[in-house]
């Protein structure tokens, strides 16, 4: 609809989709957006992200605890540029967080 020609959106479980993209199809994305369940990212996905090193990583999380855990695993290669909490469920303790990370080498 927007006539954008330089982007592809792939929807699916990141542990399956990302692994298939990089190991079978040999496609290395420059930007990855993930929105995992409350349990956060699995170790295979984190390993794949650290291997392919996308320049930008957008991580949307519904669990600040697993977000913090996963960001700690990524912080050697990535700089956290922003974390924005979004209260999508007023009057509850639940909050969504949108984090933007940049590959440290790409910022020079």
PDB file of N, CA and C in Angstrom:
ATOM      1  N   UNK A   1       0.814  -1.202   0.000  1.00  0.00           N
ATOM      2  CA  UNK A   1       0.000   0.000   0.000  1.00  0.00           C
ATOM      3  C   UNK A   1       0.855   1.263   0.000  1.00  0.00           C
ATOM      4  N   UNK A   2       1.995   1.210   0.732  1.00  0.00           N
ATOM      5  CA  UNK A   2       2.859   2.378   0.814  1.00  0.00           C
ATOM      6  C   UNK A   2       3.901   2.423  -0.291  1.00  0.00           C
ATOM      7  N   UNK A   3       3.900   1.426  -1.151  1.00  0.00           N
ATOM      8  CA  UNK A   3       4.828   1.321  -2.268  1.00  0.00           C
ATOM      9  C   UNK A   3       6.295   1.305  -1.822  1.00  0.00           C
ATOM     10  N   UNK A   4       6.553   0.726  -0.669  1.00  0.00           N
ATOM     11  CA  UNK A   4       7.924   0.555  -0.188  1.00  0.00           C
ATOM     12  C   UNK A   4       8.455  -0.726  -0.809  1.00  0.00           C
ATOM     13  N   UNK A   5       9.579  -0.634  -1.492  1.00  0.00           N
ATOM     14  CA  UNK A   5      10.097  -1.771  -2.242  1.00  0.00           C
ATOM     15  C   UNK A   5      11.317  -2.434  -1.611  1.00  0.00           C
ATOM     16  N   UNK A   6      11.912  -1.812  -0.578  1.00  0.00           N
ATOM     17  CA  UNK A   6      13.172  -2.324  -0.053  1.00  0.00           C
ATOM     18  C   UNK A   6      13.027  -3.004   1.310  1.00  0.00           C
ATOM     19  N   UNK A   7      11.878  -3.579   1.597  1.00  0.00           N
ATOM     20  CA  UNK A   7      11.656  -4.235   2.883  1.00  0.00           C
ATOM     21  C   UNK A   7      10.797  -5.481   2.696  1.00  0.00           C
ATOM     22  N   UNK A   8      11.117  -6.491   3.474  1.00  0.00           N
ATOM     23  CA  UNK A   8      10.295  -7.699   3.512  1.00  0.00           C
ATOM     24  C   UNK A   8       9.933  -7.957   4.963  1.00  0.00           C
ATOM     25  N   UNK A   9       8.676  -8.275   5.224  1.00  0.00           N
ATOM     26  CA  UNK A   9       8.221  -8.606   6.560  1.00  0.00           C
ATOM     27  C   UNK A   9       7.988 -10.102   6.619  1.00  0.00           C
ATOM     28  N   UNK A  10       8.601 -10.737   7.591  1.00  0.00           N
ATOM     29  CA  UNK A  10       8.465 -12.178   7.763  1.00  0.00           C
ATOM     30  C   UNK A  10       7.882 -12.406   9.143  1.00  0.00           C
ATOM     31  N   UNK A  11       6.750 -13.056   9.190  1.00  0.00           N
ATOM     32  CA  UNK A  11       6.049 -13.270  10.448  1.00  0.00           C
ATOM     33  C   UNK A  11       6.184 -14.733  10.843  1.00  0.00           C
ATOM     34  N   UNK A  12       6.484 -14.966  12.107  1.00  0.00           N
ATOM     35  CA  UNK A  12       6.580 -16.327  12.597  1.00  0.00           C
ATOM     36  C   UNK A  12       7.358 -16.379  13.887  1.00  0.00           C
ATOM     37  N   UNK A  13       7.510 -17.563  14.432  1.00  0.00           N
ATOM     38  CA  UNK A  13       8.303 -17.750  15.637  1.00  0.00           C
ATOM     39  C   UNK A  13       9.768 -17.487  15.299  1.00  0.00           C
ATOM     40  N   UNK A  14      10.371 -16.533  15.997  1.00  0.00           N
ATOM     41  CA  UNK A  14      11.722 -16.103  15.648  1.00  0.00           C
ATOM     42  C   UNK A  14      12.728 -17.248  15.719  1.00  0.00           C
ATOM     43  N   UNK A  15      12.546 -18.165  16.664  1.00  0.00           N
ATOM     44  CA  UNK A  15      13.509 -19.266  16.768  1.00  0.00           C
ATOM     45  C   UNK A  15      13.484 -20.159  15.533  1.00  0.00           C
ATOM     46  N   UNK A  16      12.354 -20.206  14.844  1.00  0.00           N
ATOM     47  CA  UNK A  16      12.253 -20.997  13.616  1.00  0.00           C
ATOM     48  C   UNK A  16      12.596 -20.156  12.390  1.00  0.00           C
ATOM     49  N   UNK A  17      12.005 -18.979  12.302  1.00  0.00           N
ATOM     50  CA  UNK A  17      12.148 -18.135  11.115  1.00  0.00           C
ATOM     51  C   UNK A  17      13.581 -17.645  10.938  1.00  0.00           C
ATOM     52  N   UNK A  18      14.186 -17.116  11.999  1.00  0.00           N
ATOM     53  CA  UNK A  18      15.541 -16.582  11.888  1.00  0.00           C
ATOM     54  C   UNK A  18      16.545 -17.682  11.586  1.00  0.00           C
ATOM     55  N   UNK A  19      16.392 -18.811  12.254  1.00  0.00           N
ATOM     56  CA  UNK A  19      17.295 -19.935  12.012  1.00  0.00           C
ATOM     57  C   UNK A  19      17.203 -20.400  10.556  1.00  0.00           C
ATOM     58  N   UNK A  20      15.981 -20.489  10.028  1.00  0.00           N
ATOM     59  CA  UNK A  20      15.769 -20.889   8.637  1.00  0.00           C
ATOM     60  C   UNK A  20      16.371 -19.861   7.669  1.00  0.00           C
ATOM     61  N   UNK A  21      16.167 -18.577   7.954  1.00  0.00           N
ATOM     62  CA  UNK A  21      16.695 -17.527   7.081  1.00  0.00           C
ATOM     63  C   UNK A  21      18.210 -17.588   6.956  1.00  0.00           C
ATOM     64  N   UNK A  22      18.893 -17.696   8.080  1.00  0.00           N
ATOM     65  CA  UNK A  22      20.347 -17.584   8.019  1.00  0.00           C
ATOM     66  C   UNK A  22      21.042 -18.893   7.675  1.00  0.00           C
ATOM     67  N   UNK A  23      20.469 -20.029   8.042  1.00  0.00           N
ATOM     68  CA  UNK A  23      21.156 -21.294   7.794  1.00  0.00           C
ATOM     69  C   UNK A  23      20.715 -21.995   6.505  1.00  0.00           C
ATOM     70  N   UNK A  24      19.460 -21.869   6.138  1.00  0.00           N
ATOM     71  CA  UNK A  24      18.983 -22.540   4.921  1.00  0.00           C
ATOM     72  C   UNK A  24      18.929 -21.595   3.726  1.00  0.00           C
ATOM     73  N   UNK A  25      18.397 -20.397   3.927  1.00  0.00           N
ATOM     74  CA  UNK A  25      18.231 -19.459   2.820  1.00  0.00           C
ATOM     75  C   UNK A  25      19.415 -18.513   2.665  1.00  0.00           C
ATOM     76  N   UNK A  26      20.325 -18.516   3.645  1.00  0.00           N
ATOM     77  CA  UNK A  26      21.534 -17.682   3.614  1.00  0.00           C
ATOM     78  C   UNK A  26      21.217 -16.192   3.463  1.00  0.00           C
ATOM     79  N   UNK A  27      20.151 -15.756   4.134  1.00  0.00           N
ATOM     80  CA  UNK A  27      19.749 -14.346   4.125  1.00  0.00           C
ATOM     81  C   UNK A  27      20.127 -13.745   5.468  1.00  0.00           C
ATOM     82  N   UNK A  28      20.856 -12.642   5.426  1.00  0.00           N
ATOM     83  CA  UNK A  28      21.286 -11.965   6.640  1.00  0.00           C
ATOM     84  C   UNK A  28      20.588 -10.600   6.702  1.00  0.00           C
ATOM     85  N   UNK A  29      19.602 -10.441   7.599  1.00  0.00           N
ATOM     86  CA  UNK A  29      18.881  -9.163   7.686  1.00  0.00           C
ATOM     87  C   UNK A  29      19.737  -8.083   8.338  1.00  0.00           C
ATOM     88  N   UNK A  30      19.504  -6.833   7.937  1.00  0.00           N
ATOM     89  CA  UNK A  30      20.242  -5.712   8.521  1.00  0.00           C
ATOM     90  C   UNK A  30      19.512  -5.132   9.733  1.00  0.00           C
ATOM     91  N   UNK A  31      18.217  -5.362   9.809  1.00  0.00           N
ATOM     92  CA  UNK A  31      17.408  -4.937  10.953  1.00  0.00           C
ATOM     93  C   UNK A  31      16.518  -6.106  11.349  1.00  0.00           C
ATOM     94  N   UNK A  32      16.457  -6.375  12.651  1.00  0.00           N
ATOM     95  CA  UNK A  32      15.595  -7.449  13.153  1.00  0.00           C
ATOM     96  C   UNK A  32      14.697  -6.866  14.233  1.00  0.00           C
ATOM     97  N   UNK A  33      13.414  -7.177  14.158  1.00  0.00           N
ATOM     98  CA  UNK A  33      12.451  -6.781  15.171  1.00  0.00           C
ATOM     99  C   UNK A  33      11.893  -8.053  15.794  1.00  0.00           C
ATOM    100  N   UNK A  34      11.956  -8.147  17.121  1.00  0.00           N
ATOM    101  CA  UNK A  34      11.432  -9.317  17.812  1.00  0.00           C
ATOM    102  C   UNK A  34      10.419  -8.880  18.857  1.00  0.00           C
ATOM    103  N   UNK A  35       9.429  -9.711  19.062  1.00  0.00           N
ATOM    104  CA  UNK A  35       8.400  -9.498  20.080  1.00  0.00           C
ATOM    105  C   UNK A  35       8.101 -10.860  20.704  1.00  0.00           C
ATOM    106  N   UNK A  36       9.033 -11.343  21.550  1.00  0.00           N
ATOM    107  CA  UNK A  36       8.888 -12.697  22.087  1.00  0.00           C
ATOM    108  C   UNK A  36       7.782 -12.793  23.143  1.00  0.00           C
ATOM    109  N   UNK A  37       7.394 -14.023  23.481  1.00  0.00           N
ATOM    110  CA  UNK A  37       6.440 -14.207  24.579  1.00  0.00           C
ATOM    111  C   UNK A  37       7.098 -13.842  25.915  1.00  0.00           C
ATOM    112  N   UNK A  38       6.363 -13.950  27.000  1.00  0.00           N
ATOM    113  CA  UNK A  38       6.853 -13.551  28.325  1.00  0.00           C
ATOM    114  C   UNK A  38       8.159 -14.238  28.718  1.00  0.00           C
ATOM    115  N   UNK A  39       8.401 -15.414  28.185  1.00  0.00           N
ATOM    116  CA  UNK A  39       9.633 -16.141  28.537  1.00  0.00           C
ATOM    117  C   UNK A  39      10.876 -15.528  27.904  1.00  0.00           C
ATOM    118  N   UNK A  40      10.711 -14.575  26.992  1.00  0.00           N
ATOM    119  CA  UNK A  40      11.843 -13.909  26.352  1.00  0.00           C
ATOM    120  C   UNK A  40      12.402 -14.716  25.202  1.00  0.00           C
ATOM    121  N   UNK A  41      13.573 -14.305  24.727  1.00  0.00           N
ATOM    122  CA  UNK A  41      14.217 -14.984  23.607  1.00  0.00           C
ATOM    123  C   UNK A  41      14.900 -16.256  24.083  1.00  0.00           C
ATOM    124  N   UNK A  42      14.872 -17.267  23.236  1.00  0.00           N
ATOM    125  CA  UNK A  42      15.576 -18.506  23.563  1.00  0.00           C
ATOM    126  C   UNK A  42      17.063 -18.327  23.232  1.00  0.00           C
ATOM    127  N   UNK A  43      17.892 -19.188  23.787  1.00  0.00           N
ATOM    128  CA  UNK A  43      19.342 -19.065  23.606  1.00  0.00           C
ATOM    129  C   UNK A  43      19.785 -19.220  22.161  1.00  0.00           C
ATOM    130  N   UNK A  44      19.077 -20.045  21.380  1.00  0.00           N
ATOM    131  CA  UNK A  44      19.423 -20.214  19.962  1.00  0.00           C
ATOM    132  C   UNK A  44      19.235 -18.908  19.209  1.00  0.00           C
ATOM    133  N   UNK A  45      18.153 -18.207  19.480  1.00  0.00           N
ATOM    134  CA  UNK A  45      17.893 -16.935  18.808  1.00  0.00           C
ATOM    135  C   UNK A  45      18.940 -15.903  19.190  1.00  0.00           C
ATOM    136  N   UNK A  46      19.277 -15.830  20.466  1.00  0.00           N
ATOM    137  CA  UNK A  46      20.306 -14.881  20.893  1.00  0.00           C
ATOM    138  C   UNK A  46      21.630 -15.211  20.221  1.00  0.00           C
ATOM    139  N   UNK A  47      21.971 -16.488  20.157  1.00  0.00           N
ATOM    140  CA  UNK A  47      23.206 -16.906  19.480  1.00  0.00           C
ATOM    141  C   UNK A  47      23.168 -16.518  18.001  1.00  0.00           C
ATOM    142  N   UNK A  48      22.022 -16.735  17.344  1.00  0.00           N
ATOM    143  CA  UNK A  48      21.883 -16.360  15.931  1.00  0.00           C
ATOM    144  C   UNK A  48      22.025 -14.854  15.748  1.00  0.00           C
ATOM    145  N   UNK A  49      21.419 -14.060  16.628  1.00  0.00           N
ATOM    146  CA  UNK A  49      21.530 -12.603  16.526  1.00  0.00           C
ATOM    147  C   UNK A  49      22.978 -12.156  16.696  1.00  0.00           C
ATOM    148  N   UNK A  50      23.673 -12.759  17.635  1.00  0.00           N
ATOM    149  CA  UNK A  50      25.077 -12.401  17.855  1.00  0.00           C
ATOM    150  C   UNK A  50      25.965 -12.848  16.698  1.00  0.00           C
ATOM    151  N   UNK A  51      25.537 -13.871  15.977  1.00  0.00           N
ATOM    152  CA  UNK A  51      26.289 -14.360  14.822  1.00  0.00           C
ATOM    153  C   UNK A  51      26.098 -13.460  13.606  1.00  0.00           C
ATOM    154  N   UNK A  52      24.841 -13.108  13.302  1.00  0.00           N
ATOM    155  CA  UNK A  52      24.575 -12.327  12.091  1.00  0.00           C
ATOM    156  C   UNK A  52      24.784 -10.829  12.292  1.00  0.00           C
ATOM    157  N   UNK A  53      24.735 -10.360  13.520  1.00  0.00           N
ATOM    158  CA  UNK A  53      25.003  -8.970  13.879  1.00  0.00           C
ATOM    159  C   UNK A  53      24.230  -7.950  13.037  1.00  0.00           C
ATOM    160  N   UNK A  54      22.899  -7.968  13.115  1.00  0.00           N
ATOM    161  CA  UNK A  54      22.161  -6.928  12.397  1.00  0.00           C
ATOM    162  C   UNK A  54      22.537  -5.554  12.943  1.00  0.00           C
ATOM    163  N   UNK A  55      22.532  -4.542  12.088  1.00  0.00           N
ATOM    164  CA  UNK A  55      22.927  -3.202  12.515  1.00  0.00           C
ATOM    165  C   UNK A  55      21.975  -2.634  13.553  1.00  0.00           C
ATOM    166  N   UNK A  56      20.711  -3.006  13.454  1.00  0.00           N
ATOM    167  CA  UNK A  56      19.726  -2.509  14.401  1.00  0.00           C
ATOM    168  C   UNK A  56      18.849  -3.660  14.860  1.00  0.00           C
ATOM    169  N   UNK A  57      18.511  -3.616  16.136  1.00  0.00           N
ATOM    170  CA  UNK A  57      17.655  -4.633  16.726  1.00  0.00           C
ATOM    171  C   UNK A  57      16.569  -3.920  17.517  1.00  0.00           C
ATOM    172  N   UNK A  58      15.324  -4.212  17.200  1.00  0.00           N
ATOM    173  CA  UNK A  58      14.188  -3.663  17.933  1.00  0.00           C
ATOM    174  C   UNK A  58      13.588  -4.815  18.719  1.00  0.00           C
ATOM    175  N   UNK A  59      13.520  -4.655  20.022  1.00  0.00           N
ATOM    176  CA  UNK A  59      13.067  -5.716  20.917  1.00  0.00           C
ATOM    177  C   UNK A  59      11.856  -5.190  21.681  1.00  0.00           C
ATOM    178  N   UNK A  60      10.706  -5.765  21.414  1.00  0.00           N
ATOM    179  CA  UNK A  60       9.473  -5.404  22.108  1.00  0.00           C
ATOM    180  C   UNK A  60       9.209  -6.491  23.136  1.00  0.00           C
ATOM    181  N   UNK A  61       8.983  -6.080  24.376  1.00  0.00           N
ATOM    182  CA  UNK A  61       8.854  -7.062  25.446  1.00  0.00           C
ATOM    183  C   UNK A  61       7.666  -6.763  26.345  1.00  0.00           C
ATOM    184  N   UNK A  62       6.996  -7.824  26.766  1.00  0.00           N
ATOM    185  CA  UNK A  62       5.901  -7.697  27.727  1.00  0.00           C
ATOM    186  C   UNK A  62       6.357  -8.103  29.128  1.00  0.00           C
ATOM    187  N   UNK A  63       7.656  -8.378  29.276  1.00  0.00           N
ATOM    188  CA  UNK A  63       8.185  -8.810  30.564  1.00  0.00           C
ATOM    189  C   UNK A  63       9.529  -8.120  30.805  1.00  0.00           C
ATOM    190  N   UNK A  64       9.551  -7.071  31.609  1.00  0.00           N
ATOM    191  CA  UNK A  64      10.800  -6.353  31.852  1.00  0.00           C
ATOM    192  C   UNK A  64      11.919  -7.237  32.399  1.00  0.00           C
ATOM    193  N   UNK A  65      11.597  -8.273  33.149  1.00  0.00           N
ATOM    194  CA  UNK A  65      12.628  -9.156  33.711  1.00  0.00           C
ATOM    195  C   UNK A  65      13.360  -9.931  32.614  1.00  0.00           C
ATOM    196  N   UNK A  66      12.618 -10.518  31.669  1.00  0.00           N
ATOM    197  CA  UNK A  66      13.280 -11.264  30.598  1.00  0.00           C
ATOM    198  C   UNK A  66      13.929 -10.309  29.597  1.00  0.00           C
ATOM    199  N   UNK A  67      13.370  -9.130  29.434  1.00  0.00           N
ATOM    200  CA  UNK A  67      14.015  -8.117  28.587  1.00  0.00           C
ATOM    201  C   UNK A  67      15.395  -7.787  29.150  1.00  0.00           C
ATOM    202  N   UNK A  68      15.463  -7.529  30.436  1.00  0.00           N
ATOM    203  CA  UNK A  68      16.739  -7.219  31.080  1.00  0.00           C
ATOM    204  C   UNK A  68      17.725  -8.373  30.934  1.00  0.00           C
ATOM    205  N   UNK A  69      17.263  -9.581  31.141  1.00  0.00           N
ATOM    206  CA  UNK A  69      18.120 -10.765  31.004  1.00  0.00           C
ATOM    207  C   UNK A  69      18.690 -10.866  29.594  1.00  0.00           C
ATOM    208  N   UNK A  70      17.814 -10.707  28.586  1.00  0.00           N
ATOM    209  CA  UNK A  70      18.245 -10.847  27.199  1.00  0.00           C
ATOM    210  C   UNK A  70      19.163  -9.702  26.762  1.00  0.00           C
ATOM    211  N   UNK A  71      18.874  -8.478  27.206  1.00  0.00           N
ATOM    212  CA  UNK A  71      19.730  -7.347  26.849  1.00  0.00           C
ATOM    213  C   UNK A  71      21.125  -7.516  27.433  1.00  0.00           C
ATOM    214  N   UNK A  72      21.214  -8.114  28.610  1.00  0.00           N
ATOM    215  CA  UNK A  72      22.529  -8.369  29.212  1.00  0.00           C
ATOM    216  C   UNK A  72      23.349  -9.321  28.338  1.00  0.00           C
ATOM    217  N   UNK A  73      22.685 -10.253  27.667  1.00  0.00           N
ATOM    218  CA  UNK A  73      23.380 -11.198  26.786  1.00  0.00           C
ATOM    219  C   UNK A  73      23.819 -10.540  25.476  1.00  0.00           C
ATOM    220  N   UNK A  74      23.190  -9.425  25.132  1.00  0.00           N
ATOM    221  CA  UNK A  74      23.480  -8.743  23.867  1.00  0.00           C
ATOM    222  C   UNK A  74      24.396  -7.537  24.027  1.00  0.00           C
ATOM    223  N   UNK A  75      24.627  -7.093  25.257  1.00  0.00           N
ATOM    224  CA  UNK A  75      25.282  -5.805  25.472  1.00  0.00           C
ATOM    225  C   UNK A  75      26.755  -5.749  25.076  1.00  0.00           C
ATOM    226  N   UNK A  76      27.414  -6.881  24.896  1.00  0.00           N
ATOM    227  CA  UNK A  76      28.801  -6.823  24.444  1.00  0.00           C
ATOM    228  C   UNK A  76      28.905  -6.298  23.016  1.00  0.00           C
ATOM    229  N   UNK A  77      27.926  -6.642  22.180  1.00  0.00           N
ATOM    230  CA  UNK A  77      27.947  -6.202  20.773  1.00  0.00           C
ATOM    231  C   UNK A  77      27.015  -5.031  20.478  1.00  0.00           C
ATOM    232  N   UNK A  78      26.040  -4.801  21.342  1.00  0.00           N
ATOM    233  CA  UNK A  78      25.021  -3.789  21.068  1.00  0.00           C
ATOM    234  C   UNK A  78      24.986  -2.699  22.125  1.00  0.00           C
ATOM    235  N   UNK A  79      24.696  -1.494  21.659  1.00  0.00           N
ATOM    236  CA  UNK A  79      24.448  -0.389  22.569  1.00  0.00           C
ATOM    237  C   UNK A  79      22.947  -0.156  22.607  1.00  0.00           C
ATOM    238  N   UNK A  80      22.423  -0.070  23.803  1.00  0.00           N
ATOM    239  CA  UNK A  80      20.993   0.187  23.974  1.00  0.00           C
ATOM    240  C   UNK A  80      20.782   1.685  23.807  1.00  0.00           C
ATOM    241  N   UNK A  81      20.079   2.067  22.749  1.00  0.00           N
ATOM    242  CA  UNK A  81      19.847   3.481  22.471  1.00  0.00           C
ATOM    243  C   UNK A  81      18.633   4.004  23.222  1.00  0.00           C
ATOM    244  N   UNK A  82      17.603   3.156  23.361  1.00  0.00           N
ATOM    245  CA  UNK A  82      16.421   3.611  24.085  1.00  0.00           C
ATOM    246  C   UNK A  82      15.595   2.422  24.560  1.00  0.00           C
ATOM    247  N   UNK A  83      14.942   2.634  25.676  1.00  0.00           N
ATOM    248  CA  UNK A  83      13.944   1.702  26.178  1.00  0.00           C
ATOM    249  C   UNK A  83      12.752   2.551  26.578  1.00  0.00           C
ATOM    250  N   UNK A  84      11.645   2.303  25.959  1.00  0.00           N
ATOM    251  CA  UNK A  84      10.445   3.100  26.197  1.00  0.00           C
ATOM    252  C   UNK A  84       9.357   2.207  26.781  1.00  0.00           C
ATOM    253  N   UNK A  85       8.971   2.418  28.040  1.00  0.00           N
ATOM    254  CA  UNK A  85       7.849   1.648  28.580  1.00  0.00           C
ATOM    255  C   UNK A  85       6.529   2.204  28.046  1.00  0.00           C
ATOM    256  N   UNK A  86       5.624   1.310  27.746  1.00  0.00           N
ATOM    257  CA  UNK A  86       4.312   1.709  27.231  1.00  0.00           C
ATOM    258  C   UNK A  86       3.258   1.016  28.075  1.00  0.00           C
ATOM    259  N   UNK A  87       2.416   1.794  28.727  1.00  0.00           N
ATOM    260  CA  UNK A  87       1.362   1.239  29.577  1.00  0.00           C
ATOM    261  C   UNK A  87       0.136   0.956  28.719  1.00  0.00           C
ATOM    262  N   UNK A  88       0.083  -0.254  28.187  1.00  0.00           N
ATOM    263  CA  UNK A  88      -1.022  -0.643  27.317  1.00  0.00           C
ATOM    264  C   UNK A  88      -2.186  -1.239  28.100  1.00  0.00           C
ATOM    265  N   UNK A  89      -1.943  -1.508  29.381  1.00  0.00           N
ATOM    266  CA  UNK A  89      -2.956  -2.144  30.212  1.00  0.00           C
ATOM    267  C   UNK A  89      -3.127  -1.349  31.502  1.00  0.00           C
ATOM    268  N   UNK A  90      -3.800  -0.191  31.426  1.00  0.00           N
ATOM    269  CA  UNK A  90      -3.951   0.660  32.611  1.00  0.00           C
ATOM    270  C   UNK A  90      -4.574  -0.102  33.785  1.00  0.00           C
ATOM    271  N   UNK A  91      -4.148   0.301  34.970  1.00  0.00           N
ATOM    272  CA  UNK A  91      -4.649  -0.264  36.228  1.00  0.00           C
ATOM    273  C   UNK A  91      -4.232  -1.715  36.429  1.00  0.00           C
ATOM    274  N   UNK A  92      -3.179  -2.153  35.714  1.00  0.00           N
ATOM    275  CA  UNK A  92      -2.579  -3.467  35.956  1.00  0.00           C
ATOM    276  C   UNK A  92      -1.082  -3.256  36.144  1.00  0.00           C
ATOM    277  N   UNK A  93      -0.388  -4.296  36.543  1.00  0.00           N
ATOM    278  CA  UNK A  93       1.063  -4.186  36.721  1.00  0.00           C
ATOM    279  C   UNK A  93       1.821  -4.471  35.431  1.00  0.00           C
ATOM    280  N   UNK A  94       1.118  -4.740  34.334  1.00  0.00           N
ATOM    281  CA  UNK A  94       1.771  -5.108  33.078  1.00  0.00           C
ATOM    282  C   UNK A  94       2.166  -3.873  32.277  1.00  0.00           C
ATOM    283  N   UNK A  95       3.371  -3.947  31.702  1.00  0.00           N
ATOM    284  CA  UNK A  95       3.872  -2.861  30.871  1.00  0.00           C
ATOM    285  C   UNK A  95       4.636  -3.475  29.693  1.00  0.00           C
ATOM    286  N   UNK A  96       4.484  -2.890  28.533  1.00  0.00           N
ATOM    287  CA  UNK A  96       5.266  -3.283  27.360  1.00  0.00           C
ATOM    288  C   UNK A  96       6.473  -2.360  27.298  1.00  0.00           C
ATOM    289  N   UNK A  97       7.578  -2.881  26.819  1.00  0.00           N
ATOM    290  CA  UNK A  97       8.774  -2.063  26.637  1.00  0.00           C
ATOM    291  C   UNK A  97       9.265  -2.214  25.203  1.00  0.00           C
ATOM    292  N   UNK A  98       9.584  -1.103  24.593  1.00  0.00           N
ATOM    293  CA  UNK A  98      10.151  -1.120  23.251  1.00  0.00           C
ATOM    294  C   UNK A  98      11.593  -0.639  23.357  1.00  0.00           C
ATOM    295  N   UNK A  99      12.522  -1.506  22.972  1.00  0.00           N
ATOM    296  CA  UNK A  99      13.948  -1.202  23.067  1.00  0.00           C
ATOM    297  C   UNK A  99      14.551  -1.146  21.673  1.00  0.00           C
ATOM    298  N   UNK A 100      15.456  -0.203  21.481  1.00  0.00           N
ATOM    299  CA  UNK A 100      16.177  -0.088  20.220  1.00  0.00           C
ATOM    300  C   UNK A 100      17.664  -0.216  20.523  1.00  0.00           C
ATOM    301  N   UNK A 101      18.301  -1.154  19.841  1.00  0.00           N
ATOM    302  CA  UNK A 101      19.722  -1.416  20.035  1.00  0.00           C
ATOM    303  C   UNK A 101      20.445  -1.234  18.705  1.00  0.00           C
ATOM    304  N   UNK A 102      21.653  -0.689  18.785  1.00  0.00           N
ATOM    305  CA  UNK A 102      22.492  -0.523  17.597  1.00  0.00           C
ATOM    306  C   UNK A 102      23.776  -1.309  17.783  1.00  0.00           C
ATOM    307  N   UNK A 103      24.213  -1.940  16.729  1.00  0.00           N
ATOM    308  CA  UNK A 103      25.485  -2.639  16.731  1.00  0.00           C
ATOM    309  C   UNK A 103      26.588  -1.622  16.992  1.00  0.00           C
ATOM    310  N   UNK A 104      27.449  -1.892  17.958  1.00  0.00           N
ATOM    311  CA  UNK A 104      28.465  -0.925  18.366  1.00  0.00           C
ATOM    312  C   UNK A 104      29.399  -0.548  17.217  1.00  0.00           C
ATOM    313  N   UNK A 105      29.817  -1.490  16.385  1.00  0.00           N
ATOM    314  CA  UNK A 105      30.708  -1.196  15.261  1.00  0.00           C
ATOM    315  C   UNK A 105      30.071  -0.290  14.223  1.00  0.00           C
ATOM    316  N   UNK A 106      28.750  -0.349  14.086  1.00  0.00           N
ATOM    317  CA  UNK A 106      28.070   0.434  13.045  1.00  0.00           C
ATOM    318  C   UNK A 106      27.879   1.888  13.465  1.00  0.00           C
ATOM    319  N   UNK A 107      28.189   2.214  14.707  1.00  0.00           N
ATOM    320  CA  UNK A 107      27.971   3.580  15.190  1.00  0.00           C
ATOM    321  C   UNK A 107      29.178   4.477  14.977  1.00  0.00           C
ATOM    322  N   UNK A 108      30.294   3.923  14.504  1.00  0.00           N
ATOM    323  CA  UNK A 108      31.519   4.721  14.322  1.00  0.00           C
ATOM    324  C   UNK A 108      31.460   5.568  13.099  1.00  0.00           C
TER     325      UNK A 108
END
